[in-house]
Coordinates of C-alpha atoms and ligand atoms in Angstrom, one line a residue:
M273 CA -16.4 -78.2 133.5
S274 CA -14.5 -78.3 130.2
E275 CA -11.1 -80.1 130.0
L276 CA -8.0 -79.6 127.8
I277 CA -6.2 -82.8 127.0
P278 CA -2.7 -82.3 125.6
I279 CA -2.3 -83.7 122.0
L280 CA 0.8 -82.0 120.6
S281 CA 3.5 -80.0 122.4
S282 CA 5.1 -77.0 120.8
D283 CA 8.3 -79.1 120.4
E284 CA 6.4 -81.8 118.6
I285 CA 4.8 -79.2 116.3
E286 CA 8.2 -77.5 115.6
S287 CA 10.0 -80.7 114.7
R288 CA 7.4 -81.5 112.0
L289 CA 7.5 -77.9 110.8
L290 CA 11.2 -78.3 110.2
D291 CA 10.6 -81.4 108.1
I292 CA 7.9 -79.9 105.8
S293 CA 9.6 -76.5 105.5
K294 CA 12.6 -78.2 104.1
K295 CA 10.5 -80.1 101.6
I296 CA 8.6 -76.9 100.6
S297 CA 11.8 -74.9 100.2
S298 CA 13.2 -77.5 97.9
D299 CA 10.0 -78.1 95.9
Y300 CA 9.6 -74.4 95.2
E301 CA 13.3 -73.5 94.7
G302 CA 13.5 -71.0 91.8
K303 CA 9.8 -70.5 91.6
E304 CA 7.6 -67.6 92.6
L305 CA 5.6 -68.7 95.6
V306 CA 2.7 -67.0 97.4
L307 CA 1.6 -68.3 100.8
I308 CA -2.0 -67.8 101.4
G309 CA -3.1 -68.2 105.0
I310 CA -6.7 -69.0 105.9
L311 CA -7.8 -66.7 108.7
K312 CA -8.0 -66.8 111.5
G313 CA -6.9 -70.3 112.5
A314 CA -3.8 -70.5 110.3
F315 CA -2.1 -67.3 111.6
V316 CA 0.3 -69.0 114.1
F317 CA 1.1 -71.8 111.7
L318 CA 1.8 -69.4 108.8
A319 CA 4.0 -67.2 111.0
D320 CA 6.1 -70.2 112.1
I321 CA 6.4 -72.1 108.8
S322 CA 7.1 -69.0 106.7
R323 CA 10.1 -68.2 108.9
L324 CA 11.5 -71.7 108.4
L325 CA 11.5 -71.5 104.6
T326 CA 14.8 -70.8 102.9
I327 CA 13.3 -69.4 99.7
P328 CA 11.7 -66.0 99.1
V329 CA 7.9 -65.9 99.4
T330 CA 5.1 -63.4 99.4
I331 CA 2.3 -63.7 101.9
D332 CA -1.4 -62.9 101.8
F333 CA -4.5 -64.0 103.7
I334 CA -8.1 -65.0 102.9
R335 CA -11.0 -65.3 105.2
V336 CA -14.1 -67.4 104.9
S337 CA -17.0 -67.8 107.3
S338 CA -16.4 -70.8 109.6
Y339 CA -18.4 -73.0 111.9
G340 CA -19.4 -70.1 114.1
D341 CA -19.4 -71.2 117.7
T342 CA -20.3 -74.8 117.2
T343 CA -18.0 -77.8 116.4
D344 CA -19.9 -79.0 113.3
S345 CA -19.2 -78.3 109.7
S346 CA -22.1 -76.8 107.8
G347 CA -20.6 -76.9 104.3
H348 CA -22.1 -73.4 103.9
L349 CA -19.2 -71.0 103.3
K350 CA -19.0 -67.3 102.6
L351 CA -16.0 -65.3 101.5
I352 CA -15.4 -62.6 104.1
N353 CA -12.0 -61.1 102.9
D354 CA -10.4 -61.9 99.6
I355 CA -6.7 -61.9 98.7
E356 CA -5.0 -58.6 97.8
L357 CA -1.9 -59.9 95.9
D358 CA -2.0 -60.7 92.2
I359 CA -1.5 -64.4 92.0
K360 CA -1.7 -64.8 88.2
N361 CA 1.2 -66.9 86.9
K362 CA 2.4 -67.5 90.4
N363 CA 2.5 -70.7 92.5
V364 CA 0.1 -70.7 95.4
L365 CA 0.4 -72.6 98.6
I366 CA -2.7 -72.5 100.8
V367 CA -1.7 -72.6 104.5
E368 CA -4.6 -74.1 106.5
D369 CA -4.8 -75.1 110.1
I370 CA -7.1 -78.2 109.9
V371 CA -8.6 -80.0 106.9
D372 CA -11.7 -81.7 108.2
S373 CA -14.6 -82.3 105.9
G374 CA -12.7 -80.5 103.1
F375 CA -15.5 -78.1 102.2
T376 CA -13.4 -75.0 103.0
L377 CA -10.5 -76.1 100.8
A378 CA -12.7 -77.3 98.0
Y379 CA -14.3 -73.9 97.9
L380 CA -11.1 -71.9 98.3
I381 CA -9.1 -74.0 95.7
E382 CA -11.8 -73.3 93.1
H383 CA -11.9 -69.6 94.1
L384 CA -8.1 -69.1 93.8
K385 CA -7.9 -71.0 90.5
S386 CA -10.1 -68.4 89.0
F387 CA -7.2 -65.9 89.3
N388 CA -5.1 -68.1 86.9
P389 CA -2.2 -69.1 89.1
V390 CA 0.4 -71.6 87.8
S391 CA -0.4 -74.1 90.6
V392 CA -2.5 -74.3 93.8
K393 CA -1.3 -76.7 96.5
V394 CA -2.2 -77.2 100.1
C395 CA -0.2 -77.2 103.3
A396 CA -2.1 -78.1 106.5
L397 CA -1.0 -78.4 110.1
I398 CA -3.5 -81.1 110.8
D399 CA -5.2 -83.5 108.5
K400 CA -8.4 -85.1 109.8
K401 CA -8.4 -87.5 106.9
E402 CA -11.0 -89.9 108.3
R403 CA -13.7 -87.2 108.3
R404 CA -13.3 -86.1 104.7
K405 CA -16.4 -85.5 102.7
K406 CA -14.8 -83.8 99.7
N407 CA -11.9 -85.3 97.8
I408 CA -9.1 -82.9 98.6
K409 CA -5.4 -83.6 98.2
V410 CA -3.3 -82.2 101.1
D411 CA 0.2 -81.9 99.6
Y412 CA 2.0 -81.1 102.8
F413 CA 0.7 -81.9 106.3
C414 CA 2.3 -82.0 109.7
H415 CA 0.1 -84.3 111.7
E416 CA -2.8 -86.7 111.0
I417 CA -5.3 -86.7 113.8
E418 CA -8.6 -88.7 113.8
G419 CA -11.0 -87.2 116.2
G420 CA -11.6 -84.6 118.9
F421 CA -12.1 -80.9 118.8
L422 CA -8.7 -79.3 118.8
V423 CA -7.7 -75.9 120.2
G424 CA -4.5 -74.0 120.6
Y425 CA -1.7 -72.9 118.3
G426 CA -4.2 -70.7 116.4
L427 CA -7.1 -73.0 116.7
D428 CA -10.2 -71.8 118.6
Y429 CA -13.4 -72.8 120.1
A430 CA -15.7 -69.8 120.1
E431 CA -12.7 -67.6 119.7
N432 CA -10.9 -68.9 122.8
Y433 CA -7.6 -70.8 123.2
R434 CA -5.9 -69.5 120.0
N435 CA -2.9 -68.4 122.0
L436 CA -2.0 -71.7 123.7
Q437 CA 1.5 -72.9 122.6
G438 CA 0.5 -76.6 122.1
I439 CA -2.6 -78.3 120.7
Y440 CA -5.2 -79.7 123.0
D441 CA -8.4 -81.8 122.6
L442 CA -11.2 -79.8 124.2
K443 CA -13.7 -81.9 126.1
L444 CA -16.8 -79.7 126.7
Ligands
IMP1998 P1 -13.7 -78.2 106.8 O1 -14.3 -77.2 105.8 O2 -14.7 -79.1 107.4 O3 -12.5 -79.0 106.2 O4 -13.2 -77.4 108.0 C1 -12.0 -76.8 108.1 C2 -12.1 -75.7 109.1 O5 -12.8 -76.0 110.3 C3 -10.7 -75.3 109.5 O6 -10.3 -74.2 108.8 C4 -10.8 -75.1 111.0 O7 -10.8 -73.7 111.2 C5 -12.1 -75.6 111.4 N1 -11.9 -76.8 112.3 C6 -12.1 -78.1 111.9 N2 -11.8 -79.0 112.9 C7 -11.4 -78.2 113.9 C8 -11.0 -78.4 115.3 O8 -10.8 -79.6 115.7 N3 -10.7 -77.3 116.0 C9 -10.8 -76.1 115.6 N4 -11.2 -75.8 114.3 C10 -11.5 -76.8 113.5
MG1999 MG1 -10.1 -72.4 109.6

């Protein structure tokens, strides 16, 4: 039997979102900002954080192949859907659910830089810092969590649990 252990309630998530949304709004005041959400996991986080920002933004999505139905990072990534907006001379903020090994972001940062934006920064809901294999700077993060396989608030295991309001550690 699998078990869901509560890690973060929706209130705890919201209070951190308020903090970082204020910081992002002030850092990008007067600049052209494009939020790029990494599908599918970041869809809830992007919807919530974007509505807390007090500056104008445009929004796009990108999709890369993920772990499939296992919980291990392969480091092999494939671009499934590219962005549609023109990000040349704009400031890009990548909105990611979890930064784990860092392979996904290392790949996406290089990819997005090829469109010649002014800047590319990273905003992540969860930073699993201890597990990093690639040197990635997470400019804005909500929570640092060491281990476990997390589900809920957009995060899945084999496409399940994305619609849970809080975040849970899934024990298989
Ligand atoms: P990385 O390339 O190893 O940094 O992996 C990042 C991606 O793996 C994220 O976009 C997540 O979708 C997924 N991921 C990493 N850890 C978890 C987890 O605990 N639960 C669900 N997805 C995860
Ligand atoms: Mg993901």
